[in-house]
PDB file of C-alpha atoms in Angstrom:
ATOM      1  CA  UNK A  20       4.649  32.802  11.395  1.00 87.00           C
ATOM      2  CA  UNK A  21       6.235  29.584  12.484  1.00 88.00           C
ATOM      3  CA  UNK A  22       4.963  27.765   9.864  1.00 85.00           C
ATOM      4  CA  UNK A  23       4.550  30.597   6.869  1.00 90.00           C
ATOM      5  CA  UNK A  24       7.958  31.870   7.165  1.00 93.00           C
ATOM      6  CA  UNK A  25       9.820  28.215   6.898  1.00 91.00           C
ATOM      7  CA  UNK A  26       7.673  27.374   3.918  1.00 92.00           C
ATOM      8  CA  UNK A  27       8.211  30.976   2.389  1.00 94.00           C
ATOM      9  CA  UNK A  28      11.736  30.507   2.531  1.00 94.00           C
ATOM     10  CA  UNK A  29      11.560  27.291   1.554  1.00 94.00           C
ATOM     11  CA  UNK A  30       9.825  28.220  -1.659  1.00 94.00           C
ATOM     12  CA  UNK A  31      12.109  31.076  -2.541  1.00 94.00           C
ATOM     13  CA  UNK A  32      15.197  28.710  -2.123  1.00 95.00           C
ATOM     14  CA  UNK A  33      13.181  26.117  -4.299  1.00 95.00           C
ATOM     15  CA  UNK A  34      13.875  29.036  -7.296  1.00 94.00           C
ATOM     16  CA  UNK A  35      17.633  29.103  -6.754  1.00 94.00           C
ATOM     17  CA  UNK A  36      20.665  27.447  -7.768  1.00 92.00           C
ATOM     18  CA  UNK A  37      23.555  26.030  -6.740  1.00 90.00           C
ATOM     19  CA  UNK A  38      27.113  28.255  -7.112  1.00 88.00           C
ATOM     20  CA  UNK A  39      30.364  27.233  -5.801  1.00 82.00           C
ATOM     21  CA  UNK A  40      30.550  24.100  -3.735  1.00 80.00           C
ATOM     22  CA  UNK A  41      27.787  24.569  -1.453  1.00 79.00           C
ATOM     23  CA  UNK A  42      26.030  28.400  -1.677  1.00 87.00           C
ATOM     24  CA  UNK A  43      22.795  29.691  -3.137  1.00 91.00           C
ATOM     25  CA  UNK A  44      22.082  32.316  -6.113  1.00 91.00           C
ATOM     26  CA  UNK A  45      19.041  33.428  -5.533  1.00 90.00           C
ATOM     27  CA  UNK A  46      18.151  33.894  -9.439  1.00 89.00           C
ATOM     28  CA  UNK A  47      14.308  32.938  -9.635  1.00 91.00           C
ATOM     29  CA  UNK A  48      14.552  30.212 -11.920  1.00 93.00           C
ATOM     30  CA  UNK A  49      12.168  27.355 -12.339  1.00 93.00           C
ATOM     31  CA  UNK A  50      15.037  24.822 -13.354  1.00 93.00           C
ATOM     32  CA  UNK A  51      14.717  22.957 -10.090  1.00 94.00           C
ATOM     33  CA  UNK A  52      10.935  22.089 -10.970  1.00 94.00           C
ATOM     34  CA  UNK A  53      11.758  21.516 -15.038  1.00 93.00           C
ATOM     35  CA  UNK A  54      14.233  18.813 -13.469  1.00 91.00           C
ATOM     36  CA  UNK A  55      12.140  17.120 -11.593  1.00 91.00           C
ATOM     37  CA  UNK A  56       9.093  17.355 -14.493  1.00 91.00           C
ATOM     38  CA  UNK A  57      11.345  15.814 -16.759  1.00 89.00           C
ATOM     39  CA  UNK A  58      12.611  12.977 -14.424  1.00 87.00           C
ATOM     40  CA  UNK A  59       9.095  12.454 -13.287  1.00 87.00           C
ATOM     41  CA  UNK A  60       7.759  12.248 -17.017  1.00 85.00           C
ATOM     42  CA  UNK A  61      11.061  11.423 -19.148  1.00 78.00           C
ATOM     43  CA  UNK A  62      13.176   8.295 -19.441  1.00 74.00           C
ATOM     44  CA  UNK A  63      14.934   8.447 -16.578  1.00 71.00           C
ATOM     45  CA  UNK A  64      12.526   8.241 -13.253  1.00 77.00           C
ATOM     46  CA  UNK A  65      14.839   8.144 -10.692  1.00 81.00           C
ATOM     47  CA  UNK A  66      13.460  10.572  -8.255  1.00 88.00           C
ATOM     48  CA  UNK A  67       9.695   9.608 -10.106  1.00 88.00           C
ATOM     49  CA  UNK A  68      10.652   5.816  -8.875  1.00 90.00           C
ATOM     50  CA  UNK A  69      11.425   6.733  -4.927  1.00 91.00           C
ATOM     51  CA  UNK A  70       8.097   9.080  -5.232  1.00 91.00           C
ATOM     52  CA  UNK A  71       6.098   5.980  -5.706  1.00 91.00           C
ATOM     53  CA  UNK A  72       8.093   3.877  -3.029  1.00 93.00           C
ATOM     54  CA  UNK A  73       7.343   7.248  -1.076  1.00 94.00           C
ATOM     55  CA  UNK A  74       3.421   6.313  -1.657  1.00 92.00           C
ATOM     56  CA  UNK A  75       3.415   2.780  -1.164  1.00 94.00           C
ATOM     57  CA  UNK A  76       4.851   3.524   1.962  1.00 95.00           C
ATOM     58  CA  UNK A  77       2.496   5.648   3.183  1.00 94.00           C
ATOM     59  CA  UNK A  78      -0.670   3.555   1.714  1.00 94.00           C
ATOM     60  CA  UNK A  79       0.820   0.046   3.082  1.00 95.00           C
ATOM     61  CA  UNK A  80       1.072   2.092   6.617  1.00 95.00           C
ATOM     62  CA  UNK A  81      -2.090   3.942   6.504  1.00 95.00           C
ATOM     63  CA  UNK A  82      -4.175   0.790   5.273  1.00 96.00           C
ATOM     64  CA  UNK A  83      -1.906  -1.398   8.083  1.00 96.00           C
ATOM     65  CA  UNK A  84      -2.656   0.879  10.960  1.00 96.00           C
ATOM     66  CA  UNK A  85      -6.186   1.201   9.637  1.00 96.00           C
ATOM     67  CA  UNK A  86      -6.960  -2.710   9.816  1.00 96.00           C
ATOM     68  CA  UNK A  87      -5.218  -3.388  12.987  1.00 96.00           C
ATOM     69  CA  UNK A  88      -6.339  -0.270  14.665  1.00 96.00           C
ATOM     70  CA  UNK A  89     -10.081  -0.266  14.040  1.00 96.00           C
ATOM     71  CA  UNK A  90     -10.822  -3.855  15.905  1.00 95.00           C
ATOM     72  CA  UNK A  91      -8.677  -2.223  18.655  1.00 96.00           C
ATOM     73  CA  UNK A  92     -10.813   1.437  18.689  1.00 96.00           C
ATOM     74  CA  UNK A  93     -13.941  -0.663  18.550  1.00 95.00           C
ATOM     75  CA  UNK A  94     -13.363  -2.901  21.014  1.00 95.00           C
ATOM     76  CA  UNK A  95     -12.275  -0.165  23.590  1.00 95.00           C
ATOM     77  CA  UNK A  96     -15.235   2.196  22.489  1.00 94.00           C
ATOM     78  CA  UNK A  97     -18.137  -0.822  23.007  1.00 91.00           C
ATOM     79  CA  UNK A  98     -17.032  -3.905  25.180  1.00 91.00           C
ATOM     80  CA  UNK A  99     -14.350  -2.497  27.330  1.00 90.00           C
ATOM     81  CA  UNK A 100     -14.999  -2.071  30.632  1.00 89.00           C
ATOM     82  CA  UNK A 101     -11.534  -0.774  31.885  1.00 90.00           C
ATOM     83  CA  UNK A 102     -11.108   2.104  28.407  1.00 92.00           C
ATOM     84  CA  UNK A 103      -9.164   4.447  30.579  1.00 91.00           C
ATOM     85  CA  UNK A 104      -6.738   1.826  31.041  1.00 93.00           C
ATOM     86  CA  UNK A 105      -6.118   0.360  27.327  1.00 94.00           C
ATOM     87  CA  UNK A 106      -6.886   3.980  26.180  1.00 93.00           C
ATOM     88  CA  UNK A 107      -3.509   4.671  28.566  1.00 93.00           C
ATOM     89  CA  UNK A 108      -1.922   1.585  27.027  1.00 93.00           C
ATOM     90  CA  UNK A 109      -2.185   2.970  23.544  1.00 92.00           C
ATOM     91  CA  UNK A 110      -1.280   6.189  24.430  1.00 91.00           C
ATOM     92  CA  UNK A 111       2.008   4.900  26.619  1.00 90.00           C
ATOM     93  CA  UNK A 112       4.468   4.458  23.498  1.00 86.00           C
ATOM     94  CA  UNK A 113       4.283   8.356  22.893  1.00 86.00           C
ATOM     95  CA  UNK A 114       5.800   8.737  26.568  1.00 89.00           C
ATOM     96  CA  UNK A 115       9.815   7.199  25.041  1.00 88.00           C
ATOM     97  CA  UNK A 116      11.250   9.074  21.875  1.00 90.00           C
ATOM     98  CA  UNK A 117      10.414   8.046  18.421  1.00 90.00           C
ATOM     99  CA  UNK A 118      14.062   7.063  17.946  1.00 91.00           C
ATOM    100  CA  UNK A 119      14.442   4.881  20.429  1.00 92.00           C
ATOM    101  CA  UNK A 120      11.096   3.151  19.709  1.00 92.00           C
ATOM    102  CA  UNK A 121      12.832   2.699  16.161  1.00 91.00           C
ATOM    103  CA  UNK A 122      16.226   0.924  18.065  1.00 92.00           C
ATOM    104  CA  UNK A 123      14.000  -1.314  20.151  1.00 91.00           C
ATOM    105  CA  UNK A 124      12.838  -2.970  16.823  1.00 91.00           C
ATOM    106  CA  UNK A 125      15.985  -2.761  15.821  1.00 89.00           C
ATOM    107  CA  UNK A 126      16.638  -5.691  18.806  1.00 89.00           C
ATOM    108  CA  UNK A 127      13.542  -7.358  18.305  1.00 87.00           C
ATOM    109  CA  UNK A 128      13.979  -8.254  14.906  1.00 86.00           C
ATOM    110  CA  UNK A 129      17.620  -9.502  15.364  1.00 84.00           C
ATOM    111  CA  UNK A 130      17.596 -13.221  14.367  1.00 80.00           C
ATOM    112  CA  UNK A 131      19.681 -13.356  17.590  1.00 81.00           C
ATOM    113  CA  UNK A 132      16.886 -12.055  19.895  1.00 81.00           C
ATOM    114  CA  UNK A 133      15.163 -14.989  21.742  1.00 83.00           C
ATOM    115  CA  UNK A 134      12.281 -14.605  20.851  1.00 74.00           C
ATOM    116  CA  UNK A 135      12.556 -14.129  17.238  1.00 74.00           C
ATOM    117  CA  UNK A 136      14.458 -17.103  17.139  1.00 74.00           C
ATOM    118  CA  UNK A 137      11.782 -18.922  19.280  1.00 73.00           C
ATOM    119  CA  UNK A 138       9.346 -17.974  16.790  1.00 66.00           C
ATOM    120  CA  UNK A 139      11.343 -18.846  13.669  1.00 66.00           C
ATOM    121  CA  UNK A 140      12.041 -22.542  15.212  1.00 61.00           C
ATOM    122  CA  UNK A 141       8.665 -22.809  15.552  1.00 59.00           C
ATOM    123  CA  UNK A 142       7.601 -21.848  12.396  1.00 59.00           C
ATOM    124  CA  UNK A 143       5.974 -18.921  13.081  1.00 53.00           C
ATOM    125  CA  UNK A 144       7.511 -16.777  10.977  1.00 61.00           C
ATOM    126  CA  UNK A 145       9.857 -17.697   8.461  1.00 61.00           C
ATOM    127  CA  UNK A 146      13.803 -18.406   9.917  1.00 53.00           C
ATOM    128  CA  UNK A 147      15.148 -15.149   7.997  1.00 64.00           C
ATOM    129  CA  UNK A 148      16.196 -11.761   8.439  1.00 75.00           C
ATOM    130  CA  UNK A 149      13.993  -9.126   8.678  1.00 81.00           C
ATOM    131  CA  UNK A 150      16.450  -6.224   9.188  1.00 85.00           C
ATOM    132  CA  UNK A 151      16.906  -4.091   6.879  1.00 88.00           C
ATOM    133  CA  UNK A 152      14.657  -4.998   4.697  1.00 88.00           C
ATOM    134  CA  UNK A 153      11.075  -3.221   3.276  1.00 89.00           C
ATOM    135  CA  UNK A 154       9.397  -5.694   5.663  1.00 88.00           C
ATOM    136  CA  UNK A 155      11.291  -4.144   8.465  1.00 90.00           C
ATOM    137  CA  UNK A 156      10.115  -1.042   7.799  1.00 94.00           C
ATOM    138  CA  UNK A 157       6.573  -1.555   7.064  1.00 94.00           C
ATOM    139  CA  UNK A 158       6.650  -2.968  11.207  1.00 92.00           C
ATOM    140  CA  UNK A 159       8.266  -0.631  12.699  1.00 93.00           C
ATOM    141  CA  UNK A 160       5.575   2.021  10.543  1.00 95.00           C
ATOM    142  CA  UNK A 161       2.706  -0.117  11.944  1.00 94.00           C
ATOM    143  CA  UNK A 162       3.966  -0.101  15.142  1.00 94.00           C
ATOM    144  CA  UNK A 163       5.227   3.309  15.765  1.00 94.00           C
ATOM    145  CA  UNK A 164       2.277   4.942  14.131  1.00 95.00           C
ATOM    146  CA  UNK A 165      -0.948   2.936  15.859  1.00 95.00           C
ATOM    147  CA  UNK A 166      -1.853   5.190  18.058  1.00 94.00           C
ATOM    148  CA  UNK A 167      -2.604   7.799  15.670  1.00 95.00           C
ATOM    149  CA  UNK A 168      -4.816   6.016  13.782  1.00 96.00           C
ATOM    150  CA  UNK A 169      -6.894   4.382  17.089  1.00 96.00           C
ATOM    151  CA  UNK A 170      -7.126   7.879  18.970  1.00 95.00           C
ATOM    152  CA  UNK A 171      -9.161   9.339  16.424  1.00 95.00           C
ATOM    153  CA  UNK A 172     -11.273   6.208  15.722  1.00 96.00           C
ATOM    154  CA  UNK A 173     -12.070   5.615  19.587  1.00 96.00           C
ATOM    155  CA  UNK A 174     -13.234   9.314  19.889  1.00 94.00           C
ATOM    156  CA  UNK A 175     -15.852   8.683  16.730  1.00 94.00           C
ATOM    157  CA  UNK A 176     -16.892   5.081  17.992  1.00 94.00           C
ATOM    158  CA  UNK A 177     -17.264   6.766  21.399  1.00 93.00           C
ATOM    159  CA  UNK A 178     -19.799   9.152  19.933  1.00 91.00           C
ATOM    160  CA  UNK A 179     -21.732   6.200  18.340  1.00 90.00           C
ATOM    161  CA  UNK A 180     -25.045   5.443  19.875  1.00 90.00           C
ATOM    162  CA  UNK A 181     -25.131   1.712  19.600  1.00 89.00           C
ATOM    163  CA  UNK A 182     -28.710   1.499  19.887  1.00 91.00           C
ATOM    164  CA  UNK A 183     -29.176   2.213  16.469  1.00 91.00           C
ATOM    165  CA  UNK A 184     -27.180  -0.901  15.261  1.00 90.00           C
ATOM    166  CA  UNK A 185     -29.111  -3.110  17.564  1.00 89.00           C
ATOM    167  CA  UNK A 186     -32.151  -1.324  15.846  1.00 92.00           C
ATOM    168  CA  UNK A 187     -31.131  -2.667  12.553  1.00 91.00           C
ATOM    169  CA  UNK A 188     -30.356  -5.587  13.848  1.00 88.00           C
ATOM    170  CA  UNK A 189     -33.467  -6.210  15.131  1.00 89.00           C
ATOM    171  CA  UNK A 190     -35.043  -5.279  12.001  1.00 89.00           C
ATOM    172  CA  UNK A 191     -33.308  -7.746  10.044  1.00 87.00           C
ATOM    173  CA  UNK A 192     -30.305  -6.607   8.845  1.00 87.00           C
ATOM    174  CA  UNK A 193     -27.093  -8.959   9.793  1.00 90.00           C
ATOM    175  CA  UNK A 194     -24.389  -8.075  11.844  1.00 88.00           C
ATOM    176  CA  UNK A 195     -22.211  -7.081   9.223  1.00 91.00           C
ATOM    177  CA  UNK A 196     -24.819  -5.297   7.358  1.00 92.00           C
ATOM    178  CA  UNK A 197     -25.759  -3.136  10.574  1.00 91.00           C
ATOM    179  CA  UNK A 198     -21.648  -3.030  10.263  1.00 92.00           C
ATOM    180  CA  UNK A 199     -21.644  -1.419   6.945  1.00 91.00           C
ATOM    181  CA  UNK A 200     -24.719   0.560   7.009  1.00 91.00           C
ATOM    182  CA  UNK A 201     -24.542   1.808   9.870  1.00 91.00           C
ATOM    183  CA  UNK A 202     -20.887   1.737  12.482  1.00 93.00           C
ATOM    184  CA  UNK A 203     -19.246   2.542   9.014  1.00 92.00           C
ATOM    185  CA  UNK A 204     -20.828   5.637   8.339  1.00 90.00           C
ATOM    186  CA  UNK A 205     -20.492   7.184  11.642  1.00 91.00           C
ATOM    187  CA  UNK A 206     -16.934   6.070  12.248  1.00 93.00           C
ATOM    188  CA  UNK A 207     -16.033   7.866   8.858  1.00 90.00           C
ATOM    189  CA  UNK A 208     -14.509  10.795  10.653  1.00 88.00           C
ATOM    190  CA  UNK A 209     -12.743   9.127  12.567  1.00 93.00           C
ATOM    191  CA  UNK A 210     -11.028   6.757   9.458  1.00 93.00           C
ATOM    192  CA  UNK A 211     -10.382  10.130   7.735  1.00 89.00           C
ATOM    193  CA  UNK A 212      -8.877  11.744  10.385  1.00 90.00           C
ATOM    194  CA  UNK A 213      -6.833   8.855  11.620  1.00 94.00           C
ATOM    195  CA  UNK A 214      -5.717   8.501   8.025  1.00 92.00           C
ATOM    196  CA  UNK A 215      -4.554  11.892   7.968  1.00 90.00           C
ATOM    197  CA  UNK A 216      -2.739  11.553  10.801  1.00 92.00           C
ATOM    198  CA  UNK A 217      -0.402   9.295   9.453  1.00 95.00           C
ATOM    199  CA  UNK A 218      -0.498   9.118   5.899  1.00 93.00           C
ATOM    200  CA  UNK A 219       0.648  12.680   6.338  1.00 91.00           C
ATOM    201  CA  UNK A 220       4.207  12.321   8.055  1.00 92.00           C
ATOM    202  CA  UNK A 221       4.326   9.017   6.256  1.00 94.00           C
ATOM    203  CA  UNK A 222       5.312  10.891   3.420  1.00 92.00           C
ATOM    204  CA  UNK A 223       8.428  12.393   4.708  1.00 90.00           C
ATOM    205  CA  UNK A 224      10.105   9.293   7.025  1.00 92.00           C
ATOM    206  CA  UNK A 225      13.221   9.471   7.383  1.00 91.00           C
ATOM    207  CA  UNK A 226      14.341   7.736  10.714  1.00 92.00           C
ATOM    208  CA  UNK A 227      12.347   4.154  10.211  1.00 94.00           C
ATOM    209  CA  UNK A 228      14.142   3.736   6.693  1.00 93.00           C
ATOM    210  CA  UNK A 229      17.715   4.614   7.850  1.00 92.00           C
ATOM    211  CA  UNK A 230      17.716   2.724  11.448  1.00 93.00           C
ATOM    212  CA  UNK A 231      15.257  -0.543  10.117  1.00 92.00           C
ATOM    213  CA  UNK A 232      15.818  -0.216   6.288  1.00 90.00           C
ATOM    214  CA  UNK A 233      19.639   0.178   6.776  1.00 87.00           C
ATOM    215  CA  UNK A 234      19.007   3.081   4.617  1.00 81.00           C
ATOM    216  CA  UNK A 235      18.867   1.069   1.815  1.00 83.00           C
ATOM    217  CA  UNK A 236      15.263   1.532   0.570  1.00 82.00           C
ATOM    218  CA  UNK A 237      15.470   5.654  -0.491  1.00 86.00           C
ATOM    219  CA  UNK A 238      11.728   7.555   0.380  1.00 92.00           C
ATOM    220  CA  UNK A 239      11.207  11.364  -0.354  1.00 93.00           C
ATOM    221  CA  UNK A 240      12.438  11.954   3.463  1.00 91.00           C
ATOM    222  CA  UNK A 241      15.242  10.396   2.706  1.00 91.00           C
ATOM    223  CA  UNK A 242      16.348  12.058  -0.671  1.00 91.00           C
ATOM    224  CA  UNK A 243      15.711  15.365   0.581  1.00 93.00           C
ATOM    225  CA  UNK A 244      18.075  15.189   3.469  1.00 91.00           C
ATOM    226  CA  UNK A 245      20.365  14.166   1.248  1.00 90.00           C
ATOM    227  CA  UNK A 246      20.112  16.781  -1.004  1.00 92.00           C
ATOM    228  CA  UNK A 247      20.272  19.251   2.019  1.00 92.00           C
ATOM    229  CA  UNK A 248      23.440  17.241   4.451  1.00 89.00           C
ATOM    230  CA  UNK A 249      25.070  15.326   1.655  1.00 89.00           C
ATOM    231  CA  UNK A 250      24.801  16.868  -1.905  1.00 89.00           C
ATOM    232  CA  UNK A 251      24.541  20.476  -0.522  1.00 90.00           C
ATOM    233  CA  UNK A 252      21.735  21.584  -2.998  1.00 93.00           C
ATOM    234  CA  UNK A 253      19.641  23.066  -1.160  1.00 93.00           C
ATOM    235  CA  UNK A 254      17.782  24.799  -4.294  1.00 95.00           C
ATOM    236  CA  UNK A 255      16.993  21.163  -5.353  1.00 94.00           C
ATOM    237  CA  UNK A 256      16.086  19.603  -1.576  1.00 94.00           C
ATOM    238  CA  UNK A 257      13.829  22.868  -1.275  1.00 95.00           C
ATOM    239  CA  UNK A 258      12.230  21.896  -4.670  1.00 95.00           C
ATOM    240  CA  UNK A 259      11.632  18.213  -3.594  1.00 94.00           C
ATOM    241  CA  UNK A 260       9.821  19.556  -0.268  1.00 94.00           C
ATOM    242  CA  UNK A 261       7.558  21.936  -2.029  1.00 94.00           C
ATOM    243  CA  UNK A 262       6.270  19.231  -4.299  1.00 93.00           C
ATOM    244  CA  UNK A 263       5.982  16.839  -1.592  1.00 92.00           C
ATOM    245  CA  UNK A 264       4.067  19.497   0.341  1.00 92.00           C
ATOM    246  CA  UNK A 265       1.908  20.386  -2.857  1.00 91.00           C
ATOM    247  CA  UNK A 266       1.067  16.271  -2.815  1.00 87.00           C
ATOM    248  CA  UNK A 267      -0.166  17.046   0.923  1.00 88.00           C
ATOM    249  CA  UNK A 268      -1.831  20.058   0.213  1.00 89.00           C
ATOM    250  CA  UNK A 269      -3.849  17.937  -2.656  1.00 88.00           C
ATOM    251  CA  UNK A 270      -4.510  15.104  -0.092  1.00 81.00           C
ATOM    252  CA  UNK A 271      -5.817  18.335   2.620  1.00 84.00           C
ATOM    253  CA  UNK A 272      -8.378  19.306   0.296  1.00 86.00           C
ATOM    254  CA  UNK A 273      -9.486  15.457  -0.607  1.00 83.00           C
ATOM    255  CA  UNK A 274     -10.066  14.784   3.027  1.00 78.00           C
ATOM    256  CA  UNK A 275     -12.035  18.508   3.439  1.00 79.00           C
ATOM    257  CA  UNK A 276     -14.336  18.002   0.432  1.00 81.00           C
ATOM    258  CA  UNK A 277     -14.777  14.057   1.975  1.00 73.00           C
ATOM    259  CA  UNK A 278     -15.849  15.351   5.524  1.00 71.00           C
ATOM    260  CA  UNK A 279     -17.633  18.247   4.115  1.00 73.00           C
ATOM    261  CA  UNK A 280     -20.122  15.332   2.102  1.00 71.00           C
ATOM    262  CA  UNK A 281     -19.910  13.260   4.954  1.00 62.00           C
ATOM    263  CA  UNK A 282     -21.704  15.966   7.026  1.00 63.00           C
ATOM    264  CA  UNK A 283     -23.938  17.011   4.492  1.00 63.00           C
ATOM    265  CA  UNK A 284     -25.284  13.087   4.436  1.00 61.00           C
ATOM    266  CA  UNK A 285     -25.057  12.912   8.102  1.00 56.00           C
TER     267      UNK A 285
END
């Protein structure tokens, strides 16, 4: 019921319209969603264009979190000899709120802050400003999302029995071809879930665009909250969140039919 009867009413708003300054006429009309098809496939694509920022976003994340977090998971799941300890370390940023994970990038990447400045004198990083920029965001999304890509890949490298890559190696095959052949495989769970994990909420960011972005960049999370606090049409935010949700419910049954194979071949 907690989840059903949000989405319910959710849907049923999607079908209304707007009347007066800010109330809804529950009329059953699909205008919301002809809107939308006709932004999304006319001339205009405004709403089409911050759809596919919306995306990027969440691939750049997913695919950032993915290639820094899998060394990371694999390393703690063969060679280290303290895991409780880095597992803690991962887990440690999910102890302070989200937001003011956001802020403390917000210091970091001041070209004021020390050690930015350190870094851009020493040309480390290029001497410019990060903030508030897509570059900004795609950090603080790296950062603030890590550990729920490497949770899931440590618990399927953990499972691995390692003996089986030395096997290949010892019958010929190369480290990165026991790699491929056979860590990959195995560790596919673990990708898919991890993926999941934040490719879903990806989709609907809201505070990492307004506090890093400076708001300026608009993604889905950020047009429907301003359809719901700003522009007061609620028929039209509800409408945006169903077909955002539809996307997930698409991406659901990708990752179900993709573990389903996986365990038929396993």
């Amino acid at each position: 019921m907690f989840f059903l009867a949000p989405l319910v009413f959710i849907a049923v708003t999607s079908l209304g319209e707007v009347t007066g300054f800010s109330d809804v006429a529950y009329t059953w009309t699909l205008d919301n969603y002809r809107y939308l098809w006709d932004d999304f496939f006319g001339d205009f694509h405004l709403y089409r264009n911050i759809f596919l920022e919306t995306f990027k976003l969440s691939i750049v994340g997913t695919l950032s979190t993915l290639v820094i977090g899998f060394p990371l998971a694999y390393y703690i799941a063969r060679y280290a000899k303290h895991k409780t300890l880095l597992l803690l370390l991962v887990i440690v940023p999910f102890w302070t709120s989200f937001l003011i994970r956001a802020y403390a990038w917000l210091i970091l990447l001041d070209p004021e802050f020390p050690v930015f400045r350190a870094l851009g004198l020493s040309g480390f990083i290029e001497s410019q400003n990060l903030l508030f920029t897509p570059k900004a965001i795609y950090i603080g999304v790296a950062y603030n999302y890590l550990p729920l890509m490497v949770l899931p890949l440590y618990a399927a490298l953990e499972r691995m029995d390692w003996s089986l890559v030395e096997a290949a190696q010892d019958l010929g095959d190369s480290p990165l071809r026991a790699f491929r052949r056979i860590t990959l495989p195995l560790a596919l769970p673990g990708i898919l879930a991890g993926s999941l994990l934040v490719f879903i909420p990806l989709t609907g960011e809201y505070i990492i665009p307004v506090i890093l972005g400076g708001n300026k960049t608009f993604y889905a999370g950020n047009l429907i909250a301003q359809q719901f606090l700003e522009s007061r049409d609620w028929p039209l935010g509800s409408a945006l969140a169903m077909v955002v949700i539809g996307a997930l419910t698409i991406a659901l049954l990708v990752y179900a039919r993709a573990l389903g194979r996986q365990e038929q071949h396993g």
